[in-house]
Short mmCIF file of C-alpha atoms in Angstrom, two decimals:
data_model
loop_
_atom_site.label_atom_id
_atom_site.label_comp_id
_atom_site.label_asym_id
_atom_site.label_seq_id
_atom_site.Cartn_x
_atom_site.Cartn_y
_atom_site.Cartn_z
CA MET Z 1 0.00 0.00 0.00
CA CYS Z 2 1.42 3.34 -1.00
CA ALA Z 3 1.92 5.97 1.67
CA ASP Z 4 -0.21 9.10 1.83
CA ARG Z 5 0.91 11.97 -0.34
CA GLN Z 6 0.53 15.52 0.98
CA HIS Z 7 0.19 18.67 -1.06
CA GLU Z 8 -0.35 22.27 -0.09
CA ALA Z 9 -1.13 25.32 -2.21
CA ARG Z 10 -1.18 29.03 -1.59
CA ARG Z 11 -4.63 30.58 -1.42
CA GLN Z 12 -5.28 32.09 -4.82
CA THR Z 13 -8.30 33.03 -6.89
CA LEU Z 14 -7.91 31.24 -10.18
CA PRO Z 15 -10.81 31.15 -12.65
CA THR Z 16 -11.63 27.72 -14.03
CA SER Z 17 -13.78 27.82 -17.14
CA PRO Z 18 -14.52 24.51 -18.88
CA SER Z 19 -15.32 24.89 -22.55
CA LYS Z 20 -16.77 22.29 -24.91
CA THR Z 21 -15.18 22.14 -28.34
CA THR Z 22 -15.61 19.74 -31.24
CA LYS Z 23 -12.36 19.41 -33.16
CA PRO Z 24 -12.24 15.88 -34.56
CA LYS Z 25 -9.31 16.63 -36.83
CA GLN Z 26 -7.13 18.23 -34.20
CA LYS Z 27 -4.95 16.54 -31.63
CA LYS Z 28 -6.31 16.02 -28.15
CA GLN Z 29 -5.64 19.00 -25.87
CA LYS Z 30 -4.38 18.76 -22.32
CA LYS Z 31 -6.97 18.76 -19.59
CA GLN Z 32 -5.52 21.69 -17.69
CA GLN Z 33 -3.73 24.34 -19.68
CA PRO Z 34 -2.32 27.39 -17.90
CA GLU Z 35 -2.38 30.52 -20.05
CA ARG Z 36 -0.27 33.45 -18.90
CA GLN Z 37 -1.76 36.69 -20.18
CA SER Z 38 -1.17 40.33 -19.42
CA ALA Z 39 -3.99 42.53 -18.19
CA GLY Z 40 -4.27 44.23 -21.54
CA SER Z 41 -4.05 41.16 -23.74
CA PRO Z 42 -6.94 40.41 -26.11
CA ALA Z 43 -7.68 37.13 -24.32
CA ALA Z 44 -7.81 38.82 -20.94
CA GLY Z 45 -9.89 41.82 -21.95
CA ALA Z 46 -12.06 40.55 -24.80
CA GLY Z 47 -15.78 41.18 -24.39
CA ALA Z 48 -18.48 38.57 -24.49
CA ALA Z 49 -20.68 37.94 -27.50
CA GLY Z 50 -22.81 40.93 -28.42
CA GLY Z 51 -20.22 43.48 -27.30
CA SER Z 52 -20.79 43.23 -23.54
CA GLU Z 53 -17.70 43.50 -21.40
CA ALA Z 54 -16.33 40.53 -19.45
CA PRO Z 55 -16.14 40.82 -15.64
CA ALA Z 56 -13.00 42.54 -14.43
CA MET Z 57 -10.21 40.13 -13.49
CA THR Z 58 -8.32 40.34 -10.22
CA PRO Z 59 -4.51 40.68 -10.31
CA THR Z 60 -4.19 37.00 -9.34
CA GLU Z 61 -6.55 35.97 -12.14
CA ARG Z 62 -4.60 38.00 -14.66
CA ALA Z 63 -1.31 36.46 -13.48
CA LEU Z 64 -2.37 32.82 -13.75
CA PRO Z 65 -5.73 32.13 -15.37
CA ILE Z 66 -6.68 28.49 -15.95
CA ARG Z 67 -8.91 27.19 -18.71
CA LEU Z 68 -10.06 23.58 -19.02
CA ASN Z 69 -10.49 22.49 -22.63
CA VAL Z 70 -12.66 19.42 -23.22
CA ASP Z 71 -13.09 17.80 -26.62
CA ASP Z 72 -14.92 14.79 -28.02
CA SER Z 73 -12.04 12.44 -27.25
CA ASP Z 74 -12.38 12.98 -23.50
CA SER Z 75 -14.35 10.48 -21.45
CA PRO Z 76 -16.78 11.38 -18.65
CA SER Z 77 -14.16 10.18 -16.15
CA ASP Z 78 -11.68 12.68 -17.61
CA VAL Z 79 -14.21 15.46 -17.04
CA VAL Z 80 -14.77 14.35 -13.45
CA ASP Z 81 -11.00 14.39 -12.84
CA ALA Z 82 -10.77 17.91 -14.25
CA LEU Z 83 -13.72 19.24 -12.26
CA PHE Z 84 -12.19 17.94 -9.05
CA LEU Z 85 -9.20 20.26 -9.44
CA GLY Z 86 -11.31 23.43 -9.41
CA ARG Z 87 -11.49 24.21 -5.70
CA PHE Z 88 -7.89 23.17 -5.12
CA ALA Z 89 -6.67 25.32 -8.03
CA THR Z 90 -8.58 28.41 -6.89
CA GLY Z 91 -7.33 28.07 -3.34
CA GLU Z 92 -10.82 27.65 -1.92
CA GLN Z 93 -9.68 24.24 -0.63
CA PRO Z 94 -5.87 24.49 -0.57
CA TYR Z 95 -5.07 21.23 1.25
CA ALA Z 96 -5.01 17.85 -0.47
CA ARG Z 97 -4.49 14.32 0.81
CA SER Z 98 -4.30 11.11 -1.24
CA HIS Z 99 -4.22 7.41 -0.50
CA SER Z 100 -4.25 4.20 -2.57
CA VAL Z 101 -5.99 0.96 -1.64
CA ASP Z 102 -4.79 -2.13 -3.51
CA ARG Z 103 -7.79 -4.34 -2.73
CA VAL Z 104 -11.02 -2.68 -1.58
CA LYS Z 105 -13.37 -4.73 0.57
CA SER Z 106 -16.44 -5.87 -1.31
CA GLY Z 107 -19.42 -3.52 -1.04
CA LEU Z 108 -17.54 -0.42 0.13
CA THR Z 109 -18.20 2.88 -1.67
CA LEU Z 110 -15.31 4.71 0.07
CA LEU Z 111 -17.58 7.75 0.42
CA PRO Z 112 -16.91 9.68 3.66
CA GLN Z 113 -19.73 10.38 6.09
CA GLY Z 114 -22.10 13.07 4.85
CA ALA Z 115 -20.87 12.99 1.24
CA ARG Z 116 -23.11 14.40 -1.49
CA VAL Z 117 -22.39 12.87 -4.90
CA LEU Z 118 -21.93 15.50 -7.62
CA ARG Z 119 -20.74 13.39 -10.55
CA SER Z 120 -20.40 9.67 -11.22
CA ALA Z 121 -18.83 8.14 -14.33
CA ARG Z 122 -17.97 4.58 -15.30
CA ASP Z 123 -15.77 3.47 -18.20
CA ASP Z 124 -14.84 -0.05 -19.30
CA ASP Z 125 -11.95 -0.37 -16.88
CA ARG Z 126 -12.43 2.37 -14.26
CA SER Z 127 -14.97 4.56 -12.51
CA ALA Z 128 -14.83 8.01 -10.95
CA VAL Z 129 -17.06 9.57 -8.28
CA LEU Z 130 -16.92 13.24 -7.30
CA ALA Z 131 -18.57 14.15 -4.00
CA GLU Z 132 -18.51 16.99 -1.50
CA GLY Z 133 -19.19 17.77 2.11
CA ASP Z 134 -18.94 20.80 4.34
CA GLY Z 135 -15.60 22.34 3.43
CA TRP Z 136 -14.22 19.37 1.48
CA THR Z 137 -14.35 17.55 -1.85
CA VAL Z 138 -13.41 13.94 -2.61
CA LEU Z 139 -12.50 12.13 -5.83
CA ILE Z 140 -12.70 8.32 -5.79
CA SER Z 141 -11.09 6.63 -8.80
CA ARG Z 142 -11.55 2.86 -8.91
CA TRP Z 143 -10.14 0.13 -11.14
CA ASN Z 144 -10.58 -3.62 -10.76
CA ARG Z 145 -10.23 -4.16 -7.00
CA GLY Z 146 -8.13 -1.07 -6.27
CA ALA Z 147 -8.84 2.62 -5.73
CA ASP Z 148 -7.21 6.04 -5.44
CA VAL Z 149 -8.89 8.44 -3.01
CA THR Z 150 -8.00 12.16 -3.00
CA VAL Z 151 -9.50 14.77 -0.69
CA THR Z 152 -9.22 18.56 -0.82
CA ALA Z 153 -10.37 20.69 2.12
CA VAL Z 154 -10.34 24.16 3.62
CA ALA Z 155 -8.14 23.00 6.50
CA GLU Z 156 -5.30 20.52 6.83
CA GLU Z 157 -6.90 18.70 9.76
CA LEU Z 158 -10.19 18.39 7.89
CA ALA Z 159 -8.47 16.85 4.85
CA ASP Z 160 -6.79 14.27 7.08
CA LYS Z 161 -10.05 13.47 8.87
CA VAL Z 162 -12.12 13.01 5.71
CA LEU Z 163 -9.48 10.84 4.04
CA ARG Z 164 -9.27 8.67 7.14
CA GLN Z 165 -13.05 8.19 7.08
CA ALA Z 166 -12.89 7.11 3.43
CA VAL Z 167 -10.05 4.57 3.58
CA GLU Z 168 -9.95 3.35 7.18
CA ASP Z 169 -10.35 -0.45 7.25
CA ALA Z 170 -11.03 -0.42 3.50
CA GLU Z 171 -8.17 -2.77 2.62
CA ASP Z 172 -9.28 -6.33 2.02
CA GLU Z 173 -6.67 -8.30 3.92
CA PRO Z 174 -6.95 -12.01 3.07
CA GLU Z 175 -6.64 -14.51 5.86
CA PRO Z 176 -2.94 -15.36 6.16
CA GLN Z 177 -2.11 -18.83 4.88
CA PRO Z 178 1.07 -20.65 5.92
CA GLU Z 179 1.97 -21.40 2.30
CA ASN Z 180 1.43 -17.81 1.15
CA VAL Z 181 3.83 -14.90 1.26
CA THR Z 182 3.23 -11.23 0.47
CA MET Z 183 5.28 -9.97 -2.46
CA GLY Z 184 5.43 -6.45 -3.85
CA PHE Z 185 5.44 -5.61 -7.54
CA TRP Z 186 6.92 -2.36 -8.87
CA TYR Z 187 6.17 -0.86 -12.27
CA VAL Z 188 5.77 2.52 -13.93
CA SER Z 189 2.11 3.34 -14.46
CA PRO Z 190 1.18 5.83 -17.20
CA ARG Z 191 -1.34 7.36 -14.81
CA ARG Z 192 0.49 7.26 -11.47
CA GLY Z 193 4.19 6.98 -12.31
CA PRO Z 194 6.31 4.57 -10.21
CA TYR Z 195 3.81 2.38 -8.40
CA ARG Z 196 3.91 -0.59 -6.05
CA THR Z 197 1.17 -3.13 -5.54
CA THR Z 198 1.15 -6.29 -3.46
CA ARG Z 199 -0.34 -9.73 -3.77
CA GLN Z 200 -0.24 -13.06 -2.00
CA ILE Z 201 1.70 -15.79 -3.78
CA SER Z 202 2.03 -19.45 -2.89
CA ALA Z 203 5.47 -20.82 -2.12
CA GLY Z 204 6.57 -24.21 -0.92
CA THR Z 205 9.02 -24.74 1.91
CA TRP Z 206 12.62 -25.50 1.07
CA PRO Z 207 12.42 -29.15 2.24
CA GLU Z 208 9.40 -29.61 -0.06
CA ILE Z 209 11.20 -28.46 -3.21
CA ARG Z 210 14.81 -29.36 -2.42
CA ALA Z 211 14.67 -32.48 -4.62
CA ASN Z 212 14.00 -30.24 -7.64
CA TYR Z 213 17.64 -29.15 -7.70
CA THR Z 214 20.87 -30.91 -8.45
CA ALA Z 215 23.05 -31.71 -5.44
CA PRO Z 216 25.54 -28.77 -5.62
CA VAL Z 217 22.68 -26.28 -6.05
CA ALA Z 218 20.68 -27.81 -3.20
CA GLU Z 219 23.67 -27.55 -0.87
CA ALA Z 220 24.21 -23.89 -1.77
CA MET Z 221 20.51 -23.17 -1.29
CA ASP Z 222 20.62 -24.86 2.12
CA GLN Z 223 22.91 -22.07 3.30
CA LEU Z 224 21.02 -19.29 1.52
CA MET Z 225 17.67 -20.22 3.07
CA LYS Z 226 19.20 -19.93 6.56
CA VAL Z 227 20.63 -16.43 6.06
CA THR Z 228 19.74 -13.79 8.67
CA PRO Z 229 20.55 -10.05 8.68
CA ASP Z 230 23.67 -10.78 10.74
CA ASP Z 231 24.99 -13.03 7.95
CA ILE Z 232 24.78 -10.46 5.14
CA ALA Z 233 28.18 -9.68 3.65
CA GLY Z 234 27.36 -8.80 0.04
CA ARG Z 235 24.22 -7.12 -1.29
CA LEU Z 236 23.90 -8.92 -4.66
CA LEU Z 237 22.18 -12.29 -5.08
CA LEU Z 238 22.87 -13.87 -8.47
CA LEU Z 239 21.09 -16.94 -9.85
CA HIS Z 240 22.19 -17.92 -13.34
CA GLY Z 241 21.61 -20.90 -15.58
CA PRO Z 242 19.48 -22.24 -18.46
CA PRO Z 243 15.74 -21.55 -18.62
CA GLY Z 244 13.46 -24.00 -16.85
CA THR Z 245 15.85 -24.95 -14.06
CA GLY Z 246 13.75 -23.51 -11.22
CA LYS Z 247 15.34 -20.12 -10.51
CA THR Z 248 12.02 -18.34 -10.02
CA SER Z 249 10.62 -21.15 -7.86
CA ALA Z 250 13.67 -20.93 -5.63
CA LEU Z 251 13.15 -17.18 -5.21
CA ARG Z 252 9.53 -17.67 -4.17
CA THR Z 253 10.63 -20.14 -1.52
CA LEU Z 254 13.38 -17.73 -0.45
CA ALA Z 255 10.74 -15.02 0.06
CA ARG Z 256 8.90 -17.42 2.36
CA SER Z 257 12.03 -18.39 4.27
CA TRP Z 258 13.03 -14.74 4.80
CA ARG Z 259 9.59 -13.21 5.37
CA ASP Z 260 10.19 -12.55 9.07
CA TRP Z 261 12.96 -10.04 8.32
CA CYS Z 262 12.89 -9.24 4.59
CA GLN Z 263 10.24 -7.86 2.21
CA VAL Z 264 10.64 -9.18 -1.34
CA ASP Z 265 9.64 -6.89 -4.23
CA CYS Z 266 9.72 -7.86 -7.91
CA VAL Z 267 10.51 -5.11 -10.43
CA LEU Z 268 8.40 -5.82 -13.52
CA ASP Z 269 10.29 -3.42 -15.81
CA PRO Z 270 13.98 -3.74 -14.82
CA GLU Z 271 15.14 -2.45 -18.21
CA ARG Z 272 13.56 0.88 -17.27
CA LEU Z 273 14.64 0.93 -13.64
CA PHE Z 274 18.33 1.63 -14.17
CA ASN Z 275 17.74 4.04 -17.06
CA ASP Z 276 15.31 6.22 -15.11
CA VAL Z 277 16.97 7.88 -12.14
CA GLY Z 278 13.68 9.03 -10.65
CA TYR Z 279 12.25 5.52 -10.76
CA LEU Z 280 15.43 4.12 -9.23
CA MET Z 281 15.36 6.62 -6.38
CA ASP Z 282 11.69 5.92 -5.63
CA ILE Z 283 12.46 2.22 -5.23
CA ALA Z 284 15.88 2.44 -3.60
CA ILE Z 285 15.20 5.23 -1.13
CA GLY Z 286 11.58 4.35 -0.45
CA GLU Z 287 9.78 6.07 2.39
CA ASP Z 288 10.78 6.06 6.02
CA ASP Z 289 8.16 4.04 7.83
CA GLY Z 290 8.71 3.59 11.53
CA SER Z 291 6.88 0.27 11.51
CA ALA Z 292 9.38 -1.17 9.05
CA LYS Z 293 12.52 0.16 10.72
CA GLY Z 294 15.38 -2.28 10.36
CA ARG Z 295 13.48 -4.50 7.93
CA TRP Z 296 15.40 -5.49 4.80
CA ARG Z 297 14.12 -5.40 1.23
CA LEU Z 298 15.07 -7.72 -1.63
CA LEU Z 299 14.50 -6.29 -5.11
CA LEU Z 300 14.13 -9.06 -7.71
CA LEU Z 301 15.16 -8.39 -11.32
CA GLU Z 302 14.40 -11.36 -13.55
CA ASP Z 303 16.03 -12.22 -16.89
CA CYS Z 304 18.49 -9.32 -16.86
CA ASP Z 305 20.92 -10.83 -19.36
CA GLU Z 306 21.82 -7.57 -21.10
CA LEU Z 307 22.40 -5.79 -17.80
CA ILE Z 308 25.15 -8.00 -16.38
CA ARG Z 309 26.83 -9.76 -19.31
CA GLY Z 310 30.44 -9.00 -20.16
CA GLU Z 311 29.72 -6.32 -22.76
CA ALA Z 312 27.16 -4.56 -20.56
CA ARG Z 313 29.29 -1.40 -20.28
CA HIS Z 314 28.79 -0.83 -23.98
CA THR Z 315 25.22 -2.08 -24.45
CA ALA Z 316 23.56 -0.99 -21.21
CA GLY Z 317 25.27 2.36 -20.68
CA GLN Z 318 25.07 3.54 -17.09
CA ALA Z 319 22.59 0.83 -16.08
CA LEU Z 320 25.26 -1.57 -14.81
CA SER Z 321 27.02 1.19 -12.88
CA ARG Z 322 23.78 2.14 -11.16
CA LEU Z 323 23.08 -1.48 -10.27
CA LEU Z 324 26.48 -1.81 -8.62
CA ASN Z 325 26.06 1.57 -6.90
CA LEU Z 326 22.80 0.34 -5.41
CA THR Z 327 24.44 -2.79 -3.99
CA ASP Z 328 27.63 -1.39 -2.48
CA GLY Z 329 27.97 2.25 -3.58
CA LEU Z 330 26.83 5.53 -2.09
CA LEU Z 331 23.24 5.00 -3.20
CA GLY Z 332 22.92 1.86 -1.11
CA GLN Z 333 24.53 3.27 2.02
CA GLY Z 334 22.18 3.43 4.98
CA ARG Z 335 19.51 1.40 3.19
CA ASN Z 336 18.81 -2.25 3.93
CA VAL Z 337 18.43 -3.19 0.29
CA LEU Z 338 19.47 -6.41 -1.42
CA VAL Z 339 19.26 -6.97 -5.17
CA GLY Z 340 18.48 -10.39 -6.64
CA VAL Z 341 19.19 -10.94 -10.33
CA THR Z 342 18.36 -13.96 -12.48
CA THR Z 343 19.92 -14.52 -15.86
CA ASN Z 344 20.26 -17.29 -18.44
CA GLU Z 345 23.88 -16.35 -19.14
CA ASP Z 346 26.84 -18.64 -18.40
CA LEU Z 347 29.19 -17.58 -15.63
CA GLU Z 348 31.99 -16.94 -18.13
CA ARG Z 349 29.85 -14.36 -19.93
CA LEU Z 350 29.00 -12.32 -16.84
CA HIS Z 351 30.71 -8.98 -16.30
CA PRO Z 352 33.74 -9.29 -13.96
CA ALA Z 353 32.52 -6.35 -11.87
CA VAL Z 354 29.33 -8.25 -11.05
CA VAL Z 355 30.98 -11.44 -9.81
CA ARG Z 356 34.00 -9.99 -8.05
CA PRO Z 357 34.62 -11.34 -4.51
CA GLY Z 358 32.77 -9.53 -1.74
CA ARG Z 359 29.98 -8.16 -3.91
CA CYS Z 360 27.68 -11.19 -3.97
CA LEU Z 361 25.80 -12.56 -1.01
CA ALA Z 362 25.38 -15.69 -3.12
CA ARG Z 363 26.25 -16.64 -6.69
CA ILE Z 364 24.57 -19.88 -7.65
CA GLU Z 365 24.53 -21.58 -11.03
CA VAL Z 366 21.20 -23.40 -11.26
CA GLY Z 367 21.70 -26.23 -13.73
CA GLU Z 368 19.70 -29.22 -14.86
CA LEU Z 369 19.47 -32.42 -12.83
CA THR Z 370 21.86 -35.23 -13.71
CA ARG Z 371 20.38 -38.29 -15.36
CA THR Z 372 20.49 -40.23 -12.09
CA GLU Z 373 18.76 -37.39 -10.20
CA ALA Z 374 16.19 -36.92 -12.96
CA VAL Z 375 15.30 -40.63 -13.05
CA ARG Z 376 14.93 -40.64 -9.25
CA TRP Z 377 12.71 -37.52 -9.42
CA LEU Z 378 10.50 -38.89 -12.23
CA GLY Z 379 10.40 -42.51 -11.10
CA THR Z 380 11.27 -43.79 -14.58
CA ASP Z 381 13.96 -43.27 -17.17
CA GLU Z 382 11.45 -42.86 -19.99
CA GLY Z 383 12.02 -39.53 -21.72
CA VAL Z 384 15.02 -38.54 -19.61
CA GLY Z 385 17.96 -37.33 -21.67
CA ARG Z 386 21.38 -38.90 -21.56
CA ASP Z 387 22.83 -35.80 -19.89
CA GLY Z 388 19.88 -35.24 -17.58
CA SER Z 389 16.85 -32.93 -17.74
CA THR Z 390 15.73 -29.53 -16.57
CA LEU Z 391 13.00 -29.21 -13.98
CA ALA Z 392 10.58 -27.89 -16.61
CA GLU Z 393 11.22 -30.92 -18.81
CA LEU Z 394 10.58 -33.28 -15.91
CA PHE Z 395 7.27 -31.64 -15.05
CA ALA Z 396 6.24 -31.91 -18.71
CA LEU Z 397 7.12 -35.62 -18.72
CA ARG Z 398 5.16 -36.17 -15.52
CA ARG Z 399 2.09 -34.51 -17.03
CA GLY Z 400 2.53 -36.46 -20.24
CA THR Z 401 2.83 -33.31 -22.32
CA THR Z 402 5.53 -31.99 -24.59
CA PRO Z 403 5.85 -28.50 -26.07
CA ALA Z 404 4.46 -27.98 -29.55
CA SER Z 405 7.24 -27.98 -32.13
CA VAL Z 406 7.73 -27.50 -35.84
CA PRO Z 407 9.14 -30.53 -37.69
CA ALA Z 408 12.69 -30.09 -38.89
CA GLN Z 409 12.90 -28.89 -42.48
CA PRO Z 410 14.70 -31.13 -45.00
CA SER Z 411 18.19 -30.04 -45.93
CA GLY Z 412 18.13 -27.59 -48.79
CA SER Z 413 14.50 -26.70 -48.22
CA ASP Z 414 13.32 -23.30 -49.37
CA ALA Z 415 11.21 -22.87 -46.23
CA GLY Z 416 11.55 -19.44 -44.69
CA LEU Z 417 12.42 -17.60 -47.91
CA TYR Z 418 8.97 -16.09 -48.30
CA LEU Z 419 6.89 -13.92 -45.99
#
């Protein structure tokens, strides 16, 4: 759940005049467009239709007038969003408070006590409700199970009170299950920017899945699963090896093993993380929450081959440098942050700076099971390769399924020459 965001504005008198235009051949205009005009400009002093004079503008209005332009491409929800800004923009209600709820309890409207609904709009994938009370206005934007609630008010204390009424006990907290662990997921949202959501995922215990890994990997994982904050020497956790060997499954179990002292977050767009400094700072620095003081965080970056291979300095630019700075540079100082990276690259192809001694908490090559281990796991040697099998291949054999494939083309075939 994201922390509350606080905003304050100076009291100003800013005119807000929505206008309806139909311009199907023109590009969509921004919802809120500030227009700086001098007192004697034509736009500021033009009369209304019929030659009547427009009302005189105050100095504040002349300095920063605001006009909301709405065209046929805007949805009703867009209009509701724009209308909500009016009292905050004018300074009538200069205090704003916001809060996000990942999973809203069924049946809740999130309307504070005494709310009067002014506008309500529903699109295919979201809805928006604009309501007001004595000295405050609330905008409730909902999507799927989640919601954003924003309140503006005439006083700071009132904004806090109304927001608390709207979102208190609104989060649908599922009953904790022993096999479940809470994981966070970071991504950049076009609407909200860097955003974190959480969900419960199932994860087996290490003894339950230990047989899925070849002996050297299992022994290394034995030690990793027992790590405590006092054991942390390096900040980088590296799992590398062919696809289908169980790297992701091991990380889920690691999240369960460490859940008493470490929060595990998966970054869904790692290629963007290290190329966007603002995004990186939001994740790395986070917000100081007294309840989580001393708690570690593990950021998972999956399939980051281009980021950490040997030629990464040339292909990934500053991304590799920022990754290393987060693990043991100035950026990571004072923050209990670990970084877990999975890759399909061989150890020999990894950048030397990534695997140097002292940087990695663990560096484990997750390979396929030997033939003996695979036969023991499957209970038969039917379908097991001479050199062994990956975990994914063994599960496919157990289910009696094989991936769809295209028959090999005869030598000299012209297949593939035409589109």
